[in-house]
N, C-alpha and C. Protein backbone atom coordinates (compact mmCIF):
# COMPACT_ATOMS: atom_id res chain seq x y z
N MET A 1 -40.81 5.33 -74.05
CA MET A 1 -41.36 6.64 -73.80
C MET A 1 -40.78 7.18 -72.49
N ALA A 2 -40.30 8.39 -72.50
CA ALA A 2 -39.68 9.01 -71.33
C ALA A 2 -40.75 9.50 -70.36
N ARG A 3 -40.48 9.32 -69.07
CA ARG A 3 -41.41 9.80 -68.05
C ARG A 3 -41.18 11.29 -67.84
N PRO A 4 -42.23 12.05 -67.61
CA PRO A 4 -42.05 13.47 -67.39
C PRO A 4 -41.32 13.70 -66.05
N TYR A 5 -40.49 14.72 -66.04
CA TYR A 5 -39.71 15.06 -64.85
C TYR A 5 -40.61 15.79 -63.86
N ARG A 6 -40.61 15.33 -62.63
CA ARG A 6 -41.39 16.01 -61.59
C ARG A 6 -40.48 16.31 -60.42
N GLN A 7 -40.68 17.46 -59.86
CA GLN A 7 -39.83 17.88 -58.75
C GLN A 7 -40.47 17.54 -57.40
N THR A 8 -41.19 16.46 -57.32
CA THR A 8 -41.92 16.17 -56.08
C THR A 8 -40.99 15.96 -54.89
N ARG A 9 -39.92 15.18 -55.08
CA ARG A 9 -39.02 14.94 -53.96
C ARG A 9 -38.29 16.23 -53.59
N ARG A 10 -37.83 16.96 -54.58
CA ARG A 10 -37.14 18.22 -54.31
C ARG A 10 -38.08 19.22 -53.65
N ALA A 11 -39.32 19.27 -54.14
CA ALA A 11 -40.29 20.18 -53.54
C ALA A 11 -40.56 19.81 -52.09
N ALA A 12 -40.66 18.53 -51.80
CA ALA A 12 -40.89 18.08 -50.42
C ALA A 12 -39.71 18.46 -49.53
N THR A 13 -38.50 18.26 -50.04
CA THR A 13 -37.30 18.62 -49.27
C THR A 13 -37.25 20.12 -49.04
N THR A 14 -37.59 20.90 -50.06
CA THR A 14 -37.61 22.36 -49.94
C THR A 14 -38.63 22.79 -48.88
N ALA A 15 -39.81 22.19 -48.90
CA ALA A 15 -40.84 22.52 -47.92
C ALA A 15 -40.40 22.14 -46.51
N GLN A 16 -39.74 20.99 -46.36
CA GLN A 16 -39.25 20.57 -45.04
C GLN A 16 -38.19 21.53 -44.52
N THR A 17 -37.30 21.96 -45.40
CA THR A 17 -36.25 22.90 -44.98
C THR A 17 -36.87 24.22 -44.56
N ARG A 18 -37.80 24.70 -45.35
CA ARG A 18 -38.49 25.96 -45.02
C ARG A 18 -39.18 25.83 -43.67
N ARG A 19 -39.83 24.71 -43.44
CA ARG A 19 -40.54 24.50 -42.17
C ARG A 19 -39.56 24.46 -41.00
N ARG A 20 -38.40 23.81 -41.18
CA ARG A 20 -37.39 23.77 -40.12
C ARG A 20 -36.90 25.17 -39.78
N ILE A 21 -36.73 25.99 -40.81
CA ILE A 21 -36.28 27.37 -40.59
C ILE A 21 -37.33 28.15 -39.81
N VAL A 22 -38.58 28.04 -40.22
CA VAL A 22 -39.66 28.75 -39.52
C VAL A 22 -39.80 28.24 -38.08
N ASP A 23 -39.77 26.92 -37.90
CA ASP A 23 -39.85 26.36 -36.54
C ASP A 23 -38.72 26.88 -35.66
N ALA A 24 -37.51 26.92 -36.21
CA ALA A 24 -36.36 27.41 -35.45
C ALA A 24 -36.53 28.87 -35.09
N ALA A 25 -36.99 29.66 -36.03
CA ALA A 25 -37.19 31.09 -35.77
C ALA A 25 -38.28 31.32 -34.73
N VAL A 26 -39.39 30.59 -34.85
CA VAL A 26 -40.47 30.73 -33.88
C VAL A 26 -40.00 30.34 -32.48
N GLU A 27 -39.26 29.25 -32.39
CA GLU A 27 -38.73 28.82 -31.10
C GLU A 27 -37.83 29.89 -30.48
N LEU A 28 -36.99 30.50 -31.29
CA LEU A 28 -36.12 31.58 -30.79
C LEU A 28 -36.94 32.80 -30.41
N HIS A 29 -37.94 33.15 -31.21
CA HIS A 29 -38.79 34.29 -30.88
C HIS A 29 -39.47 34.07 -29.53
N MET A 30 -39.85 32.82 -29.26
CA MET A 30 -40.57 32.51 -28.03
C MET A 30 -39.66 32.35 -26.81
N THR A 31 -38.37 32.27 -27.03
CA THR A 31 -37.46 32.10 -25.89
C THR A 31 -36.61 33.34 -25.66
N VAL A 32 -35.91 33.81 -26.68
CA VAL A 32 -35.06 35.00 -26.50
C VAL A 32 -35.75 36.26 -27.00
N GLY A 33 -36.80 36.10 -27.80
CA GLY A 33 -37.55 37.23 -28.33
C GLY A 33 -37.14 37.56 -29.75
N PRO A 34 -38.06 38.13 -30.52
CA PRO A 34 -37.74 38.47 -31.90
C PRO A 34 -36.64 39.51 -32.03
N ALA A 35 -36.53 40.40 -31.06
CA ALA A 35 -35.50 41.45 -31.14
C ALA A 35 -34.09 40.88 -30.99
N GLU A 36 -33.95 39.76 -30.31
CA GLU A 36 -32.63 39.17 -30.09
C GLU A 36 -32.34 37.99 -31.02
N THR A 37 -33.28 37.64 -31.87
CA THR A 37 -33.10 36.51 -32.78
C THR A 37 -32.30 36.94 -34.00
N THR A 38 -31.24 36.20 -34.30
CA THR A 38 -30.41 36.51 -35.46
C THR A 38 -30.56 35.42 -36.51
N VAL A 39 -30.22 35.76 -37.74
CA VAL A 39 -30.26 34.78 -38.82
C VAL A 39 -29.27 33.65 -38.53
N SER A 40 -28.13 33.99 -37.96
CA SER A 40 -27.15 32.95 -37.61
C SER A 40 -27.71 31.96 -36.61
N ALA A 41 -28.43 32.47 -35.61
CA ALA A 41 -29.02 31.59 -34.60
C ALA A 41 -30.12 30.73 -35.22
N ILE A 42 -30.90 31.31 -36.11
CA ILE A 42 -31.96 30.54 -36.78
C ILE A 42 -31.33 29.42 -37.61
N ALA A 43 -30.31 29.77 -38.39
CA ALA A 43 -29.65 28.77 -39.24
C ALA A 43 -29.06 27.64 -38.38
N GLU A 44 -28.41 28.02 -37.30
CA GLU A 44 -27.81 27.00 -36.42
C GLU A 44 -28.88 26.08 -35.85
N ARG A 45 -29.97 26.66 -35.34
CA ARG A 45 -31.04 25.86 -34.75
C ARG A 45 -31.72 24.98 -35.79
N ALA A 46 -31.85 25.48 -37.03
CA ALA A 46 -32.50 24.71 -38.09
C ALA A 46 -31.56 23.69 -38.72
N GLY A 47 -30.26 23.83 -38.44
CA GLY A 47 -29.27 22.91 -39.01
C GLY A 47 -29.01 23.15 -40.49
N VAL A 48 -29.05 24.43 -40.86
CA VAL A 48 -28.80 24.79 -42.26
C VAL A 48 -27.80 25.95 -42.29
N PRO A 49 -27.14 26.16 -43.43
CA PRO A 49 -26.27 27.33 -43.56
C PRO A 49 -27.10 28.62 -43.62
N ARG A 50 -26.48 29.73 -43.24
CA ARG A 50 -27.17 31.03 -43.31
C ARG A 50 -27.71 31.30 -44.71
N LEU A 51 -26.94 30.93 -45.71
CA LEU A 51 -27.35 31.17 -47.09
C LEU A 51 -28.68 30.48 -47.40
N THR A 52 -28.91 29.32 -46.81
CA THR A 52 -30.17 28.61 -47.03
C THR A 52 -31.34 29.40 -46.45
N VAL A 53 -31.12 30.02 -45.30
CA VAL A 53 -32.18 30.86 -44.72
C VAL A 53 -32.52 31.98 -45.70
N TYR A 54 -31.50 32.64 -46.24
CA TYR A 54 -31.73 33.74 -47.19
C TYR A 54 -32.35 33.24 -48.49
N ARG A 55 -32.03 32.02 -48.89
CA ARG A 55 -32.60 31.46 -50.12
C ARG A 55 -34.11 31.27 -49.96
N HIS A 56 -34.53 30.84 -48.78
CA HIS A 56 -35.96 30.62 -48.54
C HIS A 56 -36.69 31.91 -48.17
N PHE A 57 -35.97 32.81 -47.52
CA PHE A 57 -36.56 34.07 -47.07
C PHE A 57 -35.63 35.20 -47.46
N PRO A 58 -35.79 35.73 -48.68
CA PRO A 58 -34.84 36.73 -49.18
C PRO A 58 -34.83 38.04 -48.40
N ASP A 59 -35.91 38.32 -47.68
CA ASP A 59 -35.91 39.52 -46.85
C ASP A 59 -36.46 39.18 -45.47
N HIS A 60 -36.11 40.01 -44.53
CA HIS A 60 -36.48 39.77 -43.14
C HIS A 60 -38.01 39.76 -42.97
N SER A 61 -38.70 40.59 -43.73
CA SER A 61 -40.16 40.69 -43.62
C SER A 61 -40.85 39.37 -43.94
N SER A 62 -40.38 38.68 -44.98
CA SER A 62 -41.03 37.42 -45.34
C SER A 62 -40.83 36.36 -44.25
N LEU A 63 -39.68 36.37 -43.61
CA LEU A 63 -39.44 35.44 -42.51
C LEU A 63 -40.32 35.79 -41.31
N LEU A 64 -40.40 37.07 -40.98
CA LEU A 64 -41.24 37.48 -39.85
C LEU A 64 -42.69 37.12 -40.09
N ARG A 65 -43.20 37.36 -41.31
CA ARG A 65 -44.59 37.04 -41.61
C ARG A 65 -44.82 35.53 -41.46
N ALA A 66 -43.92 34.72 -41.97
CA ALA A 66 -44.07 33.27 -41.87
C ALA A 66 -44.09 32.85 -40.39
N CYS A 67 -43.25 33.47 -39.58
CA CYS A 67 -43.18 33.12 -38.15
C CYS A 67 -44.46 33.52 -37.42
N VAL A 68 -44.93 34.73 -37.67
CA VAL A 68 -46.14 35.20 -37.00
C VAL A 68 -47.33 34.33 -37.39
N ASP A 69 -47.50 34.08 -38.68
CA ASP A 69 -48.62 33.26 -39.13
C ASP A 69 -48.54 31.84 -38.56
N HIS A 70 -47.34 31.27 -38.57
CA HIS A 70 -47.16 29.91 -38.04
C HIS A 70 -47.40 29.88 -36.53
N GLY A 71 -46.89 30.87 -35.82
CA GLY A 71 -47.06 30.91 -34.37
C GLY A 71 -48.53 30.98 -33.96
N TRP A 72 -49.29 31.87 -34.60
CA TRP A 72 -50.71 32.00 -34.24
C TRP A 72 -51.52 30.81 -34.72
N ALA A 73 -51.12 30.20 -35.83
CA ALA A 73 -51.82 28.99 -36.29
C ALA A 73 -51.57 27.82 -35.34
N THR A 74 -50.36 27.76 -34.80
CA THR A 74 -50.00 26.67 -33.88
C THR A 74 -50.60 26.89 -32.50
N TYR A 75 -50.68 28.14 -32.06
CA TYR A 75 -51.17 28.47 -30.71
C TYR A 75 -52.31 29.49 -30.79
N PRO A 76 -53.45 29.10 -31.36
CA PRO A 76 -54.55 30.07 -31.46
C PRO A 76 -55.19 30.31 -30.09
N PRO A 77 -55.60 31.55 -29.82
CA PRO A 77 -56.30 31.81 -28.56
C PRO A 77 -57.69 31.15 -28.58
N PRO A 78 -58.34 31.09 -27.43
CA PRO A 78 -59.67 30.48 -27.38
C PRO A 78 -60.65 31.17 -28.33
N ASP A 79 -61.64 30.43 -28.77
CA ASP A 79 -62.65 30.96 -29.68
C ASP A 79 -63.69 31.74 -28.88
N HIS A 80 -63.57 33.05 -28.92
CA HIS A 80 -64.46 33.90 -28.13
C HIS A 80 -65.89 33.94 -28.67
N HIS A 81 -66.10 33.52 -29.91
CA HIS A 81 -67.45 33.51 -30.47
C HIS A 81 -68.36 32.53 -29.71
N ARG A 82 -67.79 31.45 -29.23
CA ARG A 82 -68.58 30.47 -28.47
C ARG A 82 -69.07 31.04 -27.15
N TRP A 83 -68.32 31.97 -26.59
CA TRP A 83 -68.71 32.55 -25.31
C TRP A 83 -70.03 33.29 -25.40
N ALA A 84 -70.31 33.85 -26.56
CA ALA A 84 -71.53 34.64 -26.74
C ALA A 84 -72.79 33.80 -26.54
N ASP A 85 -72.69 32.49 -26.66
CA ASP A 85 -73.85 31.61 -26.47
C ASP A 85 -74.33 31.59 -25.02
N GLU A 86 -73.46 31.93 -24.10
CA GLU A 86 -73.83 31.95 -22.68
C GLU A 86 -74.51 33.28 -22.36
N ALA A 87 -75.78 33.23 -21.94
CA ALA A 87 -76.56 34.45 -21.71
C ALA A 87 -76.16 35.17 -20.42
N ASP A 88 -75.84 34.42 -19.39
CA ASP A 88 -75.50 35.04 -18.10
C ASP A 88 -74.09 35.63 -18.18
N PRO A 89 -73.94 36.95 -17.95
CA PRO A 89 -72.62 37.56 -18.11
C PRO A 89 -71.55 37.02 -17.16
N GLU A 90 -71.93 36.66 -15.93
CA GLU A 90 -70.94 36.11 -15.00
C GLU A 90 -70.48 34.73 -15.44
N GLN A 91 -71.42 33.91 -15.86
CA GLN A 91 -71.06 32.57 -16.34
C GLN A 91 -70.22 32.66 -17.61
N ARG A 92 -70.57 33.62 -18.48
CA ARG A 92 -69.81 33.83 -19.71
C ARG A 92 -68.37 34.22 -19.37
N LEU A 93 -68.22 35.14 -18.40
CA LEU A 93 -66.89 35.57 -17.99
C LEU A 93 -66.12 34.40 -17.37
N ARG A 94 -66.78 33.62 -16.55
CA ARG A 94 -66.14 32.47 -15.91
C ARG A 94 -65.63 31.49 -16.98
N LEU A 95 -66.47 31.18 -17.95
CA LEU A 95 -66.08 30.29 -19.06
C LEU A 95 -64.90 30.88 -19.83
N ALA A 96 -65.01 32.16 -20.16
CA ALA A 96 -63.97 32.82 -20.95
C ALA A 96 -62.63 32.82 -20.23
N LEU A 97 -62.64 33.22 -18.97
CA LEU A 97 -61.38 33.30 -18.23
C LEU A 97 -60.78 31.92 -17.98
N ASP A 98 -61.62 30.93 -17.75
CA ASP A 98 -61.10 29.58 -17.57
C ASP A 98 -60.37 29.14 -18.84
N GLU A 99 -60.96 29.38 -19.99
CA GLU A 99 -60.32 29.00 -21.26
C GLU A 99 -59.08 29.85 -21.53
N LEU A 100 -59.19 31.15 -21.29
CA LEU A 100 -58.06 32.04 -21.57
C LEU A 100 -56.89 31.76 -20.63
N TYR A 101 -57.17 31.55 -19.36
CA TYR A 101 -56.09 31.26 -18.42
C TYR A 101 -55.46 29.89 -18.68
N ALA A 102 -56.25 28.93 -19.16
CA ALA A 102 -55.68 27.64 -19.57
C ALA A 102 -54.75 27.85 -20.77
N TYR A 103 -55.14 28.73 -21.67
CA TYR A 103 -54.31 29.09 -22.82
C TYR A 103 -53.00 29.73 -22.34
N TYR A 104 -53.11 30.65 -21.38
CA TYR A 104 -51.91 31.29 -20.83
C TYR A 104 -51.01 30.28 -20.12
N ASP A 105 -51.62 29.25 -19.50
CA ASP A 105 -50.80 28.20 -18.88
C ASP A 105 -49.85 27.57 -19.89
N VAL A 106 -50.30 27.49 -21.14
CA VAL A 106 -49.50 26.86 -22.20
C VAL A 106 -48.56 27.86 -22.86
N VAL A 107 -49.05 29.05 -23.19
CA VAL A 107 -48.26 29.99 -24.01
C VAL A 107 -47.90 31.28 -23.29
N GLY A 108 -48.20 31.38 -22.02
CA GLY A 108 -47.99 32.64 -21.31
C GLY A 108 -46.56 33.15 -21.36
N ASP A 109 -45.60 32.28 -21.07
CA ASP A 109 -44.20 32.71 -21.07
C ASP A 109 -43.73 33.14 -22.46
N PRO A 110 -43.93 32.30 -23.49
CA PRO A 110 -43.49 32.72 -24.82
C PRO A 110 -44.21 33.97 -25.33
N LEU A 111 -45.51 34.04 -25.06
CA LEU A 111 -46.26 35.21 -25.50
C LEU A 111 -45.75 36.47 -24.80
N GLY A 112 -45.41 36.34 -23.54
CA GLY A 112 -44.85 37.47 -22.80
C GLY A 112 -43.54 37.95 -23.39
N VAL A 113 -42.69 37.03 -23.82
CA VAL A 113 -41.41 37.39 -24.44
C VAL A 113 -41.65 38.16 -25.73
N ILE A 114 -42.57 37.69 -26.53
CA ILE A 114 -42.87 38.35 -27.80
C ILE A 114 -43.49 39.72 -27.55
N LEU A 115 -44.46 39.80 -26.65
CA LEU A 115 -45.10 41.09 -26.34
C LEU A 115 -44.09 42.10 -25.80
N ARG A 116 -43.13 41.62 -25.03
CA ARG A 116 -42.07 42.49 -24.50
C ARG A 116 -41.31 43.19 -25.61
N ASP A 117 -41.09 42.48 -26.73
CA ASP A 117 -40.28 43.03 -27.82
C ASP A 117 -41.06 43.89 -28.81
N LEU A 118 -42.38 43.90 -28.75
CA LEU A 118 -43.16 44.64 -29.74
C LEU A 118 -42.81 46.12 -29.82
N PRO A 119 -42.60 46.82 -28.70
CA PRO A 119 -42.23 48.23 -28.83
C PRO A 119 -40.89 48.45 -29.56
N ARG A 120 -40.01 47.48 -29.48
CA ARG A 120 -38.70 47.59 -30.14
C ARG A 120 -38.75 47.18 -31.60
N MET A 121 -39.82 46.50 -32.00
CA MET A 121 -39.91 45.97 -33.36
C MET A 121 -41.26 46.31 -33.97
N PRO A 122 -41.39 47.52 -34.52
CA PRO A 122 -42.69 47.95 -35.08
C PRO A 122 -43.24 47.00 -36.15
N GLU A 123 -42.35 46.40 -36.94
CA GLU A 123 -42.83 45.48 -37.98
C GLU A 123 -43.48 44.24 -37.35
N VAL A 124 -42.88 43.72 -36.31
CA VAL A 124 -43.45 42.56 -35.62
C VAL A 124 -44.76 42.97 -34.94
N ALA A 125 -44.81 44.16 -34.39
CA ALA A 125 -46.04 44.66 -33.77
C ALA A 125 -47.15 44.75 -34.81
N ALA A 126 -46.84 45.27 -35.98
CA ALA A 126 -47.84 45.41 -37.04
C ALA A 126 -48.32 44.04 -37.52
N LEU A 127 -47.42 43.09 -37.65
CA LEU A 127 -47.81 41.75 -38.10
C LEU A 127 -48.70 41.05 -37.07
N ASN A 128 -48.45 41.30 -35.79
CA ASN A 128 -49.22 40.67 -34.72
C ASN A 128 -50.53 41.40 -34.42
N ALA A 129 -50.66 42.63 -34.86
CA ALA A 129 -51.82 43.45 -34.52
C ALA A 129 -53.17 42.79 -34.84
N PRO A 130 -53.35 42.19 -36.03
CA PRO A 130 -54.65 41.57 -36.29
C PRO A 130 -54.97 40.42 -35.33
N TYR A 131 -53.94 39.71 -34.90
CA TYR A 131 -54.16 38.61 -33.97
C TYR A 131 -54.45 39.14 -32.57
N LEU A 132 -53.72 40.16 -32.16
CA LEU A 132 -53.91 40.72 -30.83
C LEU A 132 -55.23 41.48 -30.72
N ALA A 133 -55.80 41.88 -31.85
CA ALA A 133 -57.11 42.54 -31.85
C ALA A 133 -58.20 41.60 -31.34
N ARG A 134 -57.92 40.31 -31.33
CA ARG A 134 -58.91 39.35 -30.81
C ARG A 134 -59.24 39.63 -29.35
N TRP A 135 -58.29 40.18 -28.61
CA TRP A 135 -58.55 40.50 -27.21
C TRP A 135 -59.59 41.62 -27.10
N ASP A 136 -59.60 42.56 -28.05
CA ASP A 136 -60.64 43.59 -28.09
C ASP A 136 -61.99 42.93 -28.36
N ASP A 137 -62.01 41.98 -29.30
CA ASP A 137 -63.25 41.26 -29.60
C ASP A 137 -63.72 40.45 -28.40
N MET A 138 -62.78 39.85 -27.67
CA MET A 138 -63.14 39.11 -26.46
C MET A 138 -63.84 40.04 -25.48
N GLN A 139 -63.27 41.22 -25.29
CA GLN A 139 -63.86 42.17 -24.34
C GLN A 139 -65.26 42.56 -24.77
N MET A 140 -65.48 42.80 -26.06
CA MET A 140 -66.81 43.18 -26.54
C MET A 140 -67.83 42.08 -26.26
N VAL A 141 -67.44 40.83 -26.47
CA VAL A 141 -68.35 39.71 -26.19
C VAL A 141 -68.67 39.67 -24.70
N LEU A 142 -67.68 39.92 -23.87
CA LEU A 142 -67.87 39.81 -22.42
C LEU A 142 -68.62 41.00 -21.82
N GLU A 143 -68.64 42.15 -22.51
CA GLU A 143 -69.31 43.34 -21.98
C GLU A 143 -70.83 43.25 -22.04
N ARG A 144 -71.35 42.37 -22.87
CA ARG A 144 -72.80 42.28 -23.05
C ARG A 144 -73.49 41.75 -21.79
N GLY A 145 -74.60 42.41 -21.45
CA GLY A 145 -75.48 41.88 -20.42
C GLY A 145 -75.22 42.30 -19.00
N TRP A 146 -74.23 43.14 -18.76
CA TRP A 146 -73.95 43.52 -17.37
C TRP A 146 -74.93 44.58 -16.87
N GLY A 147 -75.62 45.26 -17.77
CA GLY A 147 -76.63 46.25 -17.38
C GLY A 147 -76.06 47.53 -16.80
N ALA A 148 -74.79 47.75 -16.98
CA ALA A 148 -74.17 48.96 -16.44
C ALA A 148 -74.29 50.10 -17.45
N ARG A 149 -74.37 51.34 -16.91
CA ARG A 149 -74.44 52.52 -17.77
C ARG A 149 -73.46 53.57 -17.28
N GLY A 150 -73.07 54.45 -18.20
CA GLY A 150 -72.22 55.58 -17.85
C GLY A 150 -70.89 55.15 -17.25
N ARG A 151 -70.60 55.75 -16.08
CA ARG A 151 -69.34 55.46 -15.40
C ARG A 151 -69.20 53.99 -15.03
N SER A 152 -70.29 53.41 -14.59
CA SER A 152 -70.26 51.99 -14.21
C SER A 152 -69.92 51.12 -15.42
N ARG A 153 -70.44 51.50 -16.58
CA ARG A 153 -70.14 50.73 -17.79
C ARG A 153 -68.64 50.81 -18.12
N ARG A 154 -68.07 52.00 -17.97
CA ARG A 154 -66.63 52.15 -18.22
C ARG A 154 -65.83 51.34 -17.20
N ALA A 155 -66.28 51.32 -15.96
CA ALA A 155 -65.59 50.56 -14.91
C ALA A 155 -65.68 49.06 -15.20
N VAL A 156 -66.83 48.58 -15.63
CA VAL A 156 -66.98 47.17 -15.98
C VAL A 156 -66.06 46.85 -17.15
N GLY A 157 -66.03 47.72 -18.17
CA GLY A 157 -65.15 47.51 -19.32
C GLY A 157 -63.69 47.45 -18.91
N ALA A 158 -63.30 48.35 -18.01
CA ALA A 158 -61.90 48.36 -17.55
C ALA A 158 -61.58 47.09 -16.76
N ALA A 159 -62.51 46.66 -15.91
CA ALA A 159 -62.29 45.44 -15.11
C ALA A 159 -62.24 44.21 -16.03
N LEU A 160 -63.08 44.19 -17.04
CA LEU A 160 -63.03 43.08 -17.99
C LEU A 160 -61.69 43.05 -18.73
N ARG A 161 -61.25 44.23 -19.16
CA ARG A 161 -59.97 44.29 -19.87
C ARG A 161 -58.84 43.81 -18.97
N LEU A 162 -58.87 44.25 -17.73
CA LEU A 162 -57.86 43.82 -16.76
C LEU A 162 -57.87 42.30 -16.62
N SER A 163 -59.05 41.71 -16.59
CA SER A 163 -59.15 40.26 -16.40
C SER A 163 -58.58 39.49 -17.59
N LEU A 164 -58.58 40.08 -18.78
CA LEU A 164 -58.10 39.41 -19.99
C LEU A 164 -56.59 39.51 -20.20
N GLU A 165 -55.95 40.41 -19.50
CA GLU A 165 -54.53 40.69 -19.75
C GLU A 165 -53.62 39.55 -19.29
N LEU A 166 -52.62 39.29 -20.09
CA LEU A 166 -51.60 38.29 -19.73
C LEU A 166 -50.93 38.67 -18.41
N THR A 167 -50.67 39.94 -18.20
CA THR A 167 -50.00 40.37 -16.98
C THR A 167 -50.86 40.12 -15.74
N THR A 168 -52.18 40.19 -15.89
CA THR A 168 -53.08 39.86 -14.76
C THR A 168 -52.94 38.38 -14.41
N TRP A 169 -52.99 37.52 -15.43
CA TRP A 169 -52.81 36.09 -15.20
C TRP A 169 -51.45 35.83 -14.54
N GLU A 170 -50.39 36.48 -15.04
CA GLU A 170 -49.06 36.28 -14.45
C GLU A 170 -49.05 36.66 -12.97
N LEU A 171 -49.66 37.80 -12.64
CA LEU A 171 -49.69 38.26 -11.26
C LEU A 171 -50.48 37.30 -10.37
N LEU A 172 -51.64 36.89 -10.84
CA LEU A 172 -52.50 36.05 -10.01
C LEU A 172 -52.01 34.61 -9.91
N VAL A 173 -51.66 34.01 -11.04
CA VAL A 173 -51.33 32.59 -11.05
C VAL A 173 -49.85 32.35 -10.79
N ARG A 174 -48.99 33.08 -11.47
CA ARG A 174 -47.56 32.83 -11.32
C ARG A 174 -47.00 33.44 -10.04
N ARG A 175 -47.27 34.73 -9.82
CA ARG A 175 -46.63 35.38 -8.67
C ARG A 175 -47.39 35.17 -7.36
N SER A 176 -48.72 35.25 -7.42
CA SER A 176 -49.50 35.09 -6.19
C SER A 176 -49.85 33.63 -5.91
N ARG A 177 -49.57 32.76 -6.86
CA ARG A 177 -49.77 31.32 -6.72
C ARG A 177 -51.23 30.91 -6.47
N LEU A 178 -52.15 31.67 -7.07
CA LEU A 178 -53.54 31.24 -7.03
C LEU A 178 -53.74 30.12 -8.05
N SER A 179 -54.67 29.25 -7.78
CA SER A 179 -55.03 28.26 -8.80
C SER A 179 -55.76 28.99 -9.92
N ARG A 180 -55.89 28.34 -11.05
CA ARG A 180 -56.60 28.98 -12.16
C ARG A 180 -58.03 29.29 -11.73
N ASN A 181 -58.68 28.37 -11.05
CA ASN A 181 -60.06 28.60 -10.60
C ASN A 181 -60.14 29.78 -9.63
N GLU A 182 -59.19 29.87 -8.70
CA GLU A 182 -59.19 31.00 -7.76
C GLU A 182 -58.99 32.32 -8.48
N ALA A 183 -58.10 32.33 -9.48
CA ALA A 183 -57.86 33.56 -10.26
C ALA A 183 -59.11 33.95 -11.03
N VAL A 184 -59.77 32.98 -11.63
CA VAL A 184 -61.01 33.26 -12.37
C VAL A 184 -62.06 33.84 -11.44
N GLU A 185 -62.27 33.21 -10.29
CA GLU A 185 -63.30 33.69 -9.36
C GLU A 185 -62.97 35.08 -8.83
N LEU A 186 -61.70 35.37 -8.57
CA LEU A 186 -61.31 36.70 -8.11
C LEU A 186 -61.66 37.75 -9.17
N MET A 187 -61.38 37.45 -10.42
CA MET A 187 -61.67 38.41 -11.48
C MET A 187 -63.16 38.54 -11.73
N VAL A 188 -63.93 37.48 -11.58
CA VAL A 188 -65.39 37.57 -11.72
C VAL A 188 -65.94 38.49 -10.62
N ARG A 189 -65.46 38.32 -9.39
CA ARG A 189 -65.90 39.20 -8.29
C ARG A 189 -65.48 40.64 -8.54
N THR A 190 -64.29 40.84 -9.09
CA THR A 190 -63.81 42.20 -9.39
C THR A 190 -64.72 42.88 -10.41
N VAL A 191 -65.06 42.17 -11.47
CA VAL A 191 -65.94 42.75 -12.49
C VAL A 191 -67.33 43.00 -11.91
N ARG A 192 -67.83 42.07 -11.10
CA ARG A 192 -69.14 42.24 -10.49
C ARG A 192 -69.18 43.50 -9.61
N CYS A 193 -68.09 43.76 -8.90
CA CYS A 193 -68.02 44.93 -8.01
C CYS A 193 -67.85 46.25 -8.79
N ALA A 194 -67.37 46.17 -10.01
CA ALA A 194 -67.15 47.38 -10.81
C ALA A 194 -68.47 48.02 -11.16
């Protein structure tokens, strides 16, 4: 009796090749940026011919989607839903910024490269938009409980938004050489004063 033919080994090899291509593309997006990443560079980094890249990703959109999904799955931002459990708004902000700045310690440079290219690549901006909307959700969680109204509420919202920005972390930690704790405390005081 003949055994049925199964493509398990071929399927595994195909999946590994696809993963190498996506990993190579994500690495290039995080170093030179999506705007400067070419199919030739992806193929070279993945160790496959250009034709193999096109075989797995027949259009640029499918490759970009795979990269964006893989990148955010590999480097997810902190879970802002947990922050809501903290009733005190200053303590909540302290917890949030400590986690977010620790996240930036890991992905700040690559994320900055990708964000830099978003205006040049509307498709990449659109694909990243649902993920980047998490920062709006973070701000909403952090705005609760400050007791500010009117102008003061807008000022608190603006100070909170400033505290969440990658560029704020870069300025405080990278350029001004504050420790993460010092940067967090400075931003907590800034929001408190708003």
